Coordinates of C-alpha atoms in Angstrom, one line a residue:
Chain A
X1 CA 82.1 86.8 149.2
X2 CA 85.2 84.6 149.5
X3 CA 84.8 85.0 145.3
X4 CA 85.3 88.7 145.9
X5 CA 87.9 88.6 148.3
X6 CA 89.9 86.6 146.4
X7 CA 89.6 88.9 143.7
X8 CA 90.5 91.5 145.3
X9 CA 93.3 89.9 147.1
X10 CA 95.0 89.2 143.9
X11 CA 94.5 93.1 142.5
X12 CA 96.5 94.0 145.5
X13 CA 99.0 91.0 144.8
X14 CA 99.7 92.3 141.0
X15 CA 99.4 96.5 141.7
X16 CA 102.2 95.6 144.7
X17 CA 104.4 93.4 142.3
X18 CA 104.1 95.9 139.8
X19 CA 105.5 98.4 142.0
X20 CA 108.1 96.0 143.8
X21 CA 109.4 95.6 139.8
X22 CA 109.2 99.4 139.4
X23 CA 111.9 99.5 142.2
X24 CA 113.8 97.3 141.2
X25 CA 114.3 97.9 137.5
X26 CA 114.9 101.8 138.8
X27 CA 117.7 100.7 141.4
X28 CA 119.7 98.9 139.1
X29 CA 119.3 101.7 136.2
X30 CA 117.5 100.0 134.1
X31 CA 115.3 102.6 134.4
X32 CA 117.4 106.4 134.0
X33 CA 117.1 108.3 137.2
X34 CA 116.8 111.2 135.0
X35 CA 113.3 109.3 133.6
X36 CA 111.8 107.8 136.7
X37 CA 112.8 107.6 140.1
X38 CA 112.1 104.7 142.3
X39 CA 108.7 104.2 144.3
X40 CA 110.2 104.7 147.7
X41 CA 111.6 107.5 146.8
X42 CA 108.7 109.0 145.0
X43 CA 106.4 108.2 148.2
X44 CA 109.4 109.8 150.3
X45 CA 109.8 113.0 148.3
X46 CA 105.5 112.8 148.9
X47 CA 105.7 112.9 152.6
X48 CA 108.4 115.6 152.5
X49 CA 106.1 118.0 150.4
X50 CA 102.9 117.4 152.2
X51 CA 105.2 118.3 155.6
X52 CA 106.5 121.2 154.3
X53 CA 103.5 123.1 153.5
X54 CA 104.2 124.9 150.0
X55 CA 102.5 122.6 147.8
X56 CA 99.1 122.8 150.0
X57 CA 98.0 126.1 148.2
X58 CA 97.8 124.8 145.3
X59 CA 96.6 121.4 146.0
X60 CA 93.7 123.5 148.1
X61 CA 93.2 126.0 144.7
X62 CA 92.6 122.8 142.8
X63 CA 90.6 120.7 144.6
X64 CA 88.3 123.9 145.7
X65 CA 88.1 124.5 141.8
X66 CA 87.2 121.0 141.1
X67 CA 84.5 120.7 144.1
X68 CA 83.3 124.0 142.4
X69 CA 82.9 122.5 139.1
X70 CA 81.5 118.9 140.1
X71 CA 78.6 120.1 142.0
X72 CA 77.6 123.2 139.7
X73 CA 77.1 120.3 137.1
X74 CA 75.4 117.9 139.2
X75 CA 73.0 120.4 140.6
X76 CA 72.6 122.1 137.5
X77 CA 72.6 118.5 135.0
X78 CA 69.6 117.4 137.9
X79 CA 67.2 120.6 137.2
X80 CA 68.4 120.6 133.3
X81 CA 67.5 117.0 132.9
X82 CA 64.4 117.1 134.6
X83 CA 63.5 120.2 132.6
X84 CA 64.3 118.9 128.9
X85 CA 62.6 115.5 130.2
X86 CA 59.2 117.3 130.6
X87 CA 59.7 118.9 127.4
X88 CA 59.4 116.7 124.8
X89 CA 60.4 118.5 121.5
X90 CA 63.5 120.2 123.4
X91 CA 64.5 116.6 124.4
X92 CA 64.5 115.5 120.5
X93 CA 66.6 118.7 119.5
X94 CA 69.1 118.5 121.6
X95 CA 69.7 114.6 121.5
X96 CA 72.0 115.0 118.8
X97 CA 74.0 117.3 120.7
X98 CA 74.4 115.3 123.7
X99 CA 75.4 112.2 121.7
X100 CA 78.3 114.6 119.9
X101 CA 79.5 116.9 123.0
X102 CA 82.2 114.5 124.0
X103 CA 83.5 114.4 120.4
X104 CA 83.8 118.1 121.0
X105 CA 87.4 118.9 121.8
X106 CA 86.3 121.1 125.1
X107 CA 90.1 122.2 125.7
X108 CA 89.6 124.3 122.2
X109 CA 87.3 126.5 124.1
X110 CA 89.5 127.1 126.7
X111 CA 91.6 130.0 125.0
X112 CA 87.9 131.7 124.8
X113 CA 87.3 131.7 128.3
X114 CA 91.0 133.0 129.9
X115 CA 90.2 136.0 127.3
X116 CA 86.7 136.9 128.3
X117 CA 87.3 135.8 132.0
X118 CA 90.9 136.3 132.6
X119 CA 94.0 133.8 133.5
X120 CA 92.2 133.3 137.1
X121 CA 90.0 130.6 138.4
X122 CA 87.0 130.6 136.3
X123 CA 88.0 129.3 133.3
X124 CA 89.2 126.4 134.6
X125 CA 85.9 125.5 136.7
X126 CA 84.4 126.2 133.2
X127 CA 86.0 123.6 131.7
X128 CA 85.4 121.3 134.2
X129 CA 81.6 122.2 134.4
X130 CA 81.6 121.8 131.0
X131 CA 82.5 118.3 130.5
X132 CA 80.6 117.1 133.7
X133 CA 77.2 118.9 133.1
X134 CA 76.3 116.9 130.0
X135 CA 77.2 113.4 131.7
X136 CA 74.7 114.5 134.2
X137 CA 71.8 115.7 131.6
X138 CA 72.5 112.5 129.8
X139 CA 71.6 110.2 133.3
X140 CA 69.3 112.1 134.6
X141 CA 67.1 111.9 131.4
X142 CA 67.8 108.1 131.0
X143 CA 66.7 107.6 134.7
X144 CA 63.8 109.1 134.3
X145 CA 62.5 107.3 131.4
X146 CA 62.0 104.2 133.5
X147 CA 60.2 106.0 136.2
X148 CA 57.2 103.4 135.3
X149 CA 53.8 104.6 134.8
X150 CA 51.7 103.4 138.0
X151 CA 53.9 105.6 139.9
X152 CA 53.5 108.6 137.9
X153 CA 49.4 108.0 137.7
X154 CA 49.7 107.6 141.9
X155 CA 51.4 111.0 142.3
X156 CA 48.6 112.2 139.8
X157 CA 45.9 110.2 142.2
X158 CA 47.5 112.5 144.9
X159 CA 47.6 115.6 143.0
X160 CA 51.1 116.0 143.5
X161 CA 52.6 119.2 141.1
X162 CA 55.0 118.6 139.3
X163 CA 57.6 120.1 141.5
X164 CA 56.4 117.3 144.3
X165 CA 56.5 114.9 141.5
X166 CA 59.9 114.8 140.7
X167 CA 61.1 115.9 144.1
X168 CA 59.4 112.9 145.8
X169 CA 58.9 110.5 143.5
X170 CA 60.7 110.8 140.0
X171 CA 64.2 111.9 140.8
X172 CA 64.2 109.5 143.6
X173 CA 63.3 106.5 141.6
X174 CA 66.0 107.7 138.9
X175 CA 68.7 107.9 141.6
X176 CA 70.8 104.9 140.4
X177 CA 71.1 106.2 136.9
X178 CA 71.6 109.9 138.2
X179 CA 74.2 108.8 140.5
X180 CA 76.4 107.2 137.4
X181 CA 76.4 111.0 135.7
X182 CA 77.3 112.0 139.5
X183 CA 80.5 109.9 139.3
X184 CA 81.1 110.7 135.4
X185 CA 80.9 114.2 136.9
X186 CA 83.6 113.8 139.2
X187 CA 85.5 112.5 137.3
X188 CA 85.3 115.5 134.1
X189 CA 85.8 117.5 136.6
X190 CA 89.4 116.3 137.4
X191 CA 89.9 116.4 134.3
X192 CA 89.2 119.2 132.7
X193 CA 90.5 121.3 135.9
X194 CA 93.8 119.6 135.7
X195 CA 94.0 120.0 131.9
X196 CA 93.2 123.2 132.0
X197 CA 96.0 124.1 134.4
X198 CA 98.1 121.9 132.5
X199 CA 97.4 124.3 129.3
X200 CA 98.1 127.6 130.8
X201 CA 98.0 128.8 134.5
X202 CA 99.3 130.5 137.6
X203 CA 99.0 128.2 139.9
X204 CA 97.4 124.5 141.0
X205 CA 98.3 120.7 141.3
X206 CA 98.4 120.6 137.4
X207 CA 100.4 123.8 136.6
X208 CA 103.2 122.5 139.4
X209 CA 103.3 119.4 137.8
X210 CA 103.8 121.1 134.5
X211 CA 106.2 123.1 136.2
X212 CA 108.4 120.7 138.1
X213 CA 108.9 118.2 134.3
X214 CA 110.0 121.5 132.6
X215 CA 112.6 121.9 135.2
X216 CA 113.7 118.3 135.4
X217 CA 112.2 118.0 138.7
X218 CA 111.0 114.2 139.4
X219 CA 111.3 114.8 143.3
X220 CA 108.7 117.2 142.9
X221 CA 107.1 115.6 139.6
X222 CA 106.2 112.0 140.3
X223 CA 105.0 112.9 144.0
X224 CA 102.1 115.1 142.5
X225 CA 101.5 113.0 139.8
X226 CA 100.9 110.1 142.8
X227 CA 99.0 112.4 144.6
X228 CA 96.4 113.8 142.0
X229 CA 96.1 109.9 140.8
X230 CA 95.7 108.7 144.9
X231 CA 93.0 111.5 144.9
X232 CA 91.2 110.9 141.9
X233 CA 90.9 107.0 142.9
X234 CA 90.3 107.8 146.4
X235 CA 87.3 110.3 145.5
X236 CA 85.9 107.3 143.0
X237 CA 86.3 104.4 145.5
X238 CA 83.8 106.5 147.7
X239 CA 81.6 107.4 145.4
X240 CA 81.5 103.6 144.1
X241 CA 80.8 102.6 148.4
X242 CA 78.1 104.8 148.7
X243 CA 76.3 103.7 145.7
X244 CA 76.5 100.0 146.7
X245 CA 75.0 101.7 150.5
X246 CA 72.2 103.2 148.2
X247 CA 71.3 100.6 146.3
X248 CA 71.5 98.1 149.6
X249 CA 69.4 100.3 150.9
X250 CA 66.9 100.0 147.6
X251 CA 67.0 96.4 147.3
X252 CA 65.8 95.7 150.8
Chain B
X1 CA 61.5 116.7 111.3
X2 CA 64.4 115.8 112.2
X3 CA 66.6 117.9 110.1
X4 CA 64.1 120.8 110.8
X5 CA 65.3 120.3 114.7
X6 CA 68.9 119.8 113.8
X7 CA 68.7 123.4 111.5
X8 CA 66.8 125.1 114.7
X9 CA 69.6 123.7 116.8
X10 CA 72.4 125.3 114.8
X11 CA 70.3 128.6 114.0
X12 CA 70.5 129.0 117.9
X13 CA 73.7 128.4 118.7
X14 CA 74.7 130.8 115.7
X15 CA 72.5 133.2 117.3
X16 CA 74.2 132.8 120.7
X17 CA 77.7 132.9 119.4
X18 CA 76.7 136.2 117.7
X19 CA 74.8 137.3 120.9
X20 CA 77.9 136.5 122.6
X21 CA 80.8 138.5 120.2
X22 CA 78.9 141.9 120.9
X23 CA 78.7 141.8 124.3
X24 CA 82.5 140.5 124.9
X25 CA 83.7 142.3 121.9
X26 CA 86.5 141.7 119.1
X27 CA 89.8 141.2 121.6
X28 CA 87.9 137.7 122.7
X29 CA 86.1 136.3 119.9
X30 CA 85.6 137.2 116.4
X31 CA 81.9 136.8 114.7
X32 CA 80.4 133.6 113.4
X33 CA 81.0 135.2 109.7
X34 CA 84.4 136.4 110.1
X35 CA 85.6 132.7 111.9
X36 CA 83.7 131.0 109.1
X37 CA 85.4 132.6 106.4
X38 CA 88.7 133.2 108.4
X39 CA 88.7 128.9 108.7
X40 CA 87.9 128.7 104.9
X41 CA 91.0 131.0 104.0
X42 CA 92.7 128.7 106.2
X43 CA 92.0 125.4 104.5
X44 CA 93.2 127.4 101.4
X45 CA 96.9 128.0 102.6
X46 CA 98.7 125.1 101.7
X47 CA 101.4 125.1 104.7
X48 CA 98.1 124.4 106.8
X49 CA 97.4 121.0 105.4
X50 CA 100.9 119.5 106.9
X51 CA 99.7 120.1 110.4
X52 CA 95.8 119.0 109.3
X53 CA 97.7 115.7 108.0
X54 CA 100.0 115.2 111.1
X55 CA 97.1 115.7 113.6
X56 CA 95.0 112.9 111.3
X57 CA 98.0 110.5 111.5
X58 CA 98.7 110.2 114.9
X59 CA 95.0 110.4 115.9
X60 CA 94.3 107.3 113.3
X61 CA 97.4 105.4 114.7
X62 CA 96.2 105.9 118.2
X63 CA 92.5 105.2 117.8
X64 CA 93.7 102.0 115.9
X65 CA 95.9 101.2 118.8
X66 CA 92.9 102.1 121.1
X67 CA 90.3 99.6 119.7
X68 CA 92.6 96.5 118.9
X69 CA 94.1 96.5 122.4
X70 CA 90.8 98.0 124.2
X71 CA 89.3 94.9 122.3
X72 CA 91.7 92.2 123.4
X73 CA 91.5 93.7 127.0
X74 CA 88.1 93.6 127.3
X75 CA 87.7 90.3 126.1
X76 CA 90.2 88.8 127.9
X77 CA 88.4 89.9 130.9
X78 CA 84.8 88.7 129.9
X79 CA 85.6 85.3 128.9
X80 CA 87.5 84.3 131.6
X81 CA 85.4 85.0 135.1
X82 CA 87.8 86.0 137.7
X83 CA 90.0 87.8 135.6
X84 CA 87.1 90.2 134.8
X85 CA 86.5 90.4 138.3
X86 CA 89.9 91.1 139.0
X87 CA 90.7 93.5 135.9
X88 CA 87.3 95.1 135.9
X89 CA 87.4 98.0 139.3
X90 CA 90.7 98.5 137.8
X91 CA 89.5 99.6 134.4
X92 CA 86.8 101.8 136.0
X93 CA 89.4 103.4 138.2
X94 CA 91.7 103.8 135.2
X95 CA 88.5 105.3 133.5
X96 CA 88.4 108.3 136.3
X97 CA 91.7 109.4 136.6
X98 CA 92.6 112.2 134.7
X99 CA 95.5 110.9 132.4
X100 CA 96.5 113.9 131.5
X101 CA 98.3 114.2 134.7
X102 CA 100.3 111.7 133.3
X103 CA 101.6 113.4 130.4
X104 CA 105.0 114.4 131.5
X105 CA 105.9 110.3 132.1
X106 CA 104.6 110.0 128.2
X107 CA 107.0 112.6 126.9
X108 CA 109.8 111.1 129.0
X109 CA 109.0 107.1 127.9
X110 CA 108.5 108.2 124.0
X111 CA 109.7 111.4 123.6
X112 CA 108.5 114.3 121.7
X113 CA 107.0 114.0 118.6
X114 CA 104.6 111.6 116.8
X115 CA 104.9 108.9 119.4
X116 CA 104.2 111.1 122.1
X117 CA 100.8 111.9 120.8
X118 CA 99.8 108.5 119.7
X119 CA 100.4 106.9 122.9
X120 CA 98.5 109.6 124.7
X121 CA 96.0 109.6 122.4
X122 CA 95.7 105.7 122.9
X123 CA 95.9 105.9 126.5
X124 CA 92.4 107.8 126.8
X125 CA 90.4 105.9 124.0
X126 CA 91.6 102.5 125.1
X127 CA 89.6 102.1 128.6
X128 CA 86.2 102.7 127.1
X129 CA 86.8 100.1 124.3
X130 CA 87.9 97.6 126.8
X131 CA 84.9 98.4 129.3
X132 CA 82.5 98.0 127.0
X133 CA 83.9 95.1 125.4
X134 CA 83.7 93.4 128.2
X135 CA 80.3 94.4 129.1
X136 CA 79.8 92.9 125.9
X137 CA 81.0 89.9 126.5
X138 CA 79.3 89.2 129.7
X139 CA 76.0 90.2 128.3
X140 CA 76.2 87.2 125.6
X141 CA 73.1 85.4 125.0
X142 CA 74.2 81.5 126.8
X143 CA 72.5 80.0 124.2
X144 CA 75.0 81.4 121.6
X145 CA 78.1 80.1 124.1
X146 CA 76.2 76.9 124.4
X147 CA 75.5 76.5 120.9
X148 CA 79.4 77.3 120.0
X149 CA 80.6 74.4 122.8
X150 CA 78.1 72.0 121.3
X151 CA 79.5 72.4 117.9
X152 CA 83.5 71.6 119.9
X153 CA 84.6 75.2 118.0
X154 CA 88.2 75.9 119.4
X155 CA 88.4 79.1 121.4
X156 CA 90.1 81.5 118.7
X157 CA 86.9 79.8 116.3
X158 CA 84.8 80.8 119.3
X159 CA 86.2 84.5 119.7
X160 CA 85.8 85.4 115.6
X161 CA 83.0 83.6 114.9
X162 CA 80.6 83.8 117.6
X163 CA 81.3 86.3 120.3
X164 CA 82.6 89.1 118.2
X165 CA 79.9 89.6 116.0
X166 CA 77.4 89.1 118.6
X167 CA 79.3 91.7 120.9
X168 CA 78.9 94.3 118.0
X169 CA 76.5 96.6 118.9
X170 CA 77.9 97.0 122.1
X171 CA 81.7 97.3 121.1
X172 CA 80.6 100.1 118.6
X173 CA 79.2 102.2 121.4
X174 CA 82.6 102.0 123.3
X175 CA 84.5 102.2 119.3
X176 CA 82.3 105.5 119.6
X177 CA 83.7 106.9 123.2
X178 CA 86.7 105.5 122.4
X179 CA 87.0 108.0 119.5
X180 CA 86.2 111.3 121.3
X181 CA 88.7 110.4 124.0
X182 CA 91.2 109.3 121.7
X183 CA 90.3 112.6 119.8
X184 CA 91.5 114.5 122.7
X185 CA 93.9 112.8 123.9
X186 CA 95.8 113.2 120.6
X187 CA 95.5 117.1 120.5
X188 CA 96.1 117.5 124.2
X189 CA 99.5 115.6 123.6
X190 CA 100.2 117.8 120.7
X191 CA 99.1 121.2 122.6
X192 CA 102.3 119.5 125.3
X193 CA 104.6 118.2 123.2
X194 CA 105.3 118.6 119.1
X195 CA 106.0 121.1 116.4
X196 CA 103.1 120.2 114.2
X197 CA 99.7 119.0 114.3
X198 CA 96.5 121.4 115.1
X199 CA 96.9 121.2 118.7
X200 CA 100.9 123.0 118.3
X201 CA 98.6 125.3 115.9
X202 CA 96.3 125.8 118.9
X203 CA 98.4 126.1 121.7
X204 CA 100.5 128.6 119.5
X205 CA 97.6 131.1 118.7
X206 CA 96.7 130.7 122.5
X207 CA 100.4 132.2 123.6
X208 CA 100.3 134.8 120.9
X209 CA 96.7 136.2 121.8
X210 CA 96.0 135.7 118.0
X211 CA 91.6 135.2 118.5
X212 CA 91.0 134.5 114.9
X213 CA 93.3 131.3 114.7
X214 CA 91.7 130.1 117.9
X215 CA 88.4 130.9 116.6
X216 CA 89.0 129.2 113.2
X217 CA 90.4 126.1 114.5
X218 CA 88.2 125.4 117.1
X219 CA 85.5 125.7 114.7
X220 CA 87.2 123.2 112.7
X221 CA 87.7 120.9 115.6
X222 CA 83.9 121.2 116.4
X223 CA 82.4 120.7 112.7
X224 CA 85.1 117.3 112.5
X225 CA 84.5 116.1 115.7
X226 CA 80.6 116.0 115.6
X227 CA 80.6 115.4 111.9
X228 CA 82.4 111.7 112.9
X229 CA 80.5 111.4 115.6
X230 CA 76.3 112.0 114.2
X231 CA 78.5 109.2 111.6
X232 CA 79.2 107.1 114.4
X233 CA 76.0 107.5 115.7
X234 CA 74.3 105.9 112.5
X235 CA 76.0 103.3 112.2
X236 CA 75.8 102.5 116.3
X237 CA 72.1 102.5 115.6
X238 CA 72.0 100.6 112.4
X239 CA 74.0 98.4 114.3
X240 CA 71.8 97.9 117.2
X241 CA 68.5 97.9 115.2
X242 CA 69.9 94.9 112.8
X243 CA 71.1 92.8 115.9
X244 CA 67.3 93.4 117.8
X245 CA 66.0 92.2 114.2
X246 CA 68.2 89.3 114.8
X247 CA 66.8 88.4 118.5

């Protein structure tokens, strides 16, 4: 415990020196205001956009679209991986597959979907399904290969269907492993929203920020840039504190 | 078998594609025929192969940059104890973000053009090498560690000789991540910022509507990426089944 507090004592140390030496190297132009502005005023410029209100509709369109797309593919990655697991031969196809989809430039398909579905909201979400849902196959299915036998023959012993099976027994025991694709999830889902309205959009956190650097705008650039970062860590550092609750919870 | 699987595989997702151009129609995809022998008419014009070369440049510069430092990071971390407790939520938070938020700060530090892409390209295969290179490292067999301090080996002795072949298997599976984010990274950063490259290609046919370029390179992009990667794949396994032989 005093290990881990130490630790983390001196991450905070070196991510607050490294932005007390961002400062300063910006103040005394080391650093070209037209490149970066400092810190202070990048948290400054923050507070006045989040006050004044017209950044909030895009911030809401993306993180409804990202929401959208994280838990289509964990709800859909849960039932897909517990199909494919039962089916043996369908697992062994499609292995291949889900040891290349990441090497699959997802972003190429993009172009595809704003033509059959329009520049709206849906092919971003796509795109961010996309890239989460495999994550979530891929954990679910290595979880439940170490669901160990005895409990499988007890649920038999019970004559538990296989719905009941993996309801109360399988998917349970496999929730560490399904809770890593949970938080890959999340995490393609920023992604691949983002990107996507980085590529081509109306409107959203990533088509501002696109915006604001083709207009030389770093009061509006680097505060959006903090903010979607800020997010992104702040939606992972709870996802990380409710998985050491879980698995507490499991080891007691 | 195997192959049998892989040809069923590919039959179906022909079939799908196909499925899927009649009911959307020609203004949004073309047919699996037509892309496949629009993309082979493509790799026949010669001004193609100078954006085909530019893409492959930067992306080999960046994954190279990706696994030396990813490599040095990870280790760095996993032999010394605190620093990997220090470094290690960072790399993990560095893992989620999406970086491409941080293109614009790219273009502005290197500018546009080739440096642009290999840094971005780096930036996204780098944390995967380094995570698993230090999981690596902290899953060394002692004896091995042991068996190195025994023999008085100086730590640079230590690094080549002992713990980098024994962290193989497990560097190669983040070498392997490391690629397809490295992969993506690099067209991203061209689709942003260069005159060249298939990305610019993409992003280009994306503003001017034009469906059969799209179609054609992403086909491209698909058959390359998962062509490296079922190559990665082998060798990942080769890898791991020589160094169980070896325990």
């Amino acid at each position: 415990m005093t290990g881990l507090l130490t630790a983390g004592r001196v991450r905070f140390s070196l991510a607050l020196a490294l932005v007390l030496l961002l400062e300063a190297l910006c103040r005394f132009g080391v650093i070209d205001r037209f490149a970066m502005i400092p810190p202070s005023e990048i948290l400054w410029h923050l507070g006045r956009i989040l006050a004044g209100g017209t950044m909030w509709p895009a911030i809401a369109k993306t993180l409804t679209n990202v929401a959208i797309a994280c838990v289509s593919a964990i709800v859909a990655g849960i039932i897909l991986g517990t199909l494919i697991h039962r089916w043996r031969a369908l697992r062994e196809t499609l292995d291949p597959l889900f040891a290349a989809y990441y090497a699959i430039p997802v972003y190429a398909f993009y172009p595809l979907f704003i033509v059959i579905f329009g520049l709206g909201d849906m092919p971003q979400v796509l795109i961010g399904f996309m890239l989460g849902l495999v994550a979530v196959i891929v954990n679910t299915l290595n979880g439940l290969d170490r669901v160990p036998r005895a409990l499988v023959k007890t649920a038999r012993i019970h004559r538990l269907g296989p719905v009941a099976t993996a309801l109360q027994i399988s998917l349970p025991f496999a929730a560490p492993y399904i809770f890593t694709g949970v938080k890959l999830a999340v995490a393609y889902s920023f992604i691949g929203v983002i990107g996507a309205e980085l590529i081509m959009s109306r409107t959203g956190l990533g088509y501002e920020i696109g915006f604001a650097y083709n207009n030389f705008d770093n009061a509006v650039m680097y505060p959006l840039i903090v903010l979607v970062l800020a997010i992104a860590a702040t939606v992972n550092t709870l996802f990380f504190l409710w998985e050491k609750r879980l698995l507490a919870r499991r080891r007691r | 078998m195997r192959a049998l699987r892989a040809a069923i595989l590919i039959a179906c997702i022909l079939a799908g594609w196909q499925l899927l151009f009649w009911w959307a129609g020609s203004s949004a995809l073309t047919s699996p025929l037509d892309t496949i022998s629009y993309t082979l008419q493509l790799l026949g014009t010669p001004s193609f192969y100078p954006h085909l070369a530019e893409t492959g440049q930067a992306f080999a510069a960046a994954l190279a940059i990706a696994i030396s430092c990813g490599i040095l990071i990870g280790f760095s971390l996993g032999l010394y104890r605190f620093a990997g407790e220090v470094g290690e939520p960072v790399l993990v938070a560095l893992y989620s973000i999406p970086k491409i938020t941080l293109y614009p700060i790219v273009l502005l530090a290197f500018g546009i053009g080739m440096p642009a892409k290999i840094a971005f390209g780096a930036i996204h295969g780098i944390v995967p090498v380094a995570i698993f290179a230090l999981g690596a490292v902290r899953s060394l067999n002692p004896v091995y560690a042991k068996a190195a301090r025994v023999m008085r080996m100086p730590p640079a002795q230590i690094a080549s000789h002992v713990l980098l072949p024994a962290a193989i298997p497990e560097i190669f599976t983040g070498i392997r991540i490391g690629f397809s984010l490295t992969l993506i990274g690099t067209l991203l950063g061209e689709m942003f910022a260069s005159q060249r490259g298939l990305g610019y290609l993409l992003i280009q046919a994306i503003g001017l509507h034009n469906v059969r370029v799209i179609m054609a390179l992403t086909l491209l992009l698909v058959v390359i990426a998962v062509t490296a990667s079922a190559l990665l794949l082998a060798v990942d396994r080769r890898l791991r089944g020589r160094a169980a032989g070896t325990t």
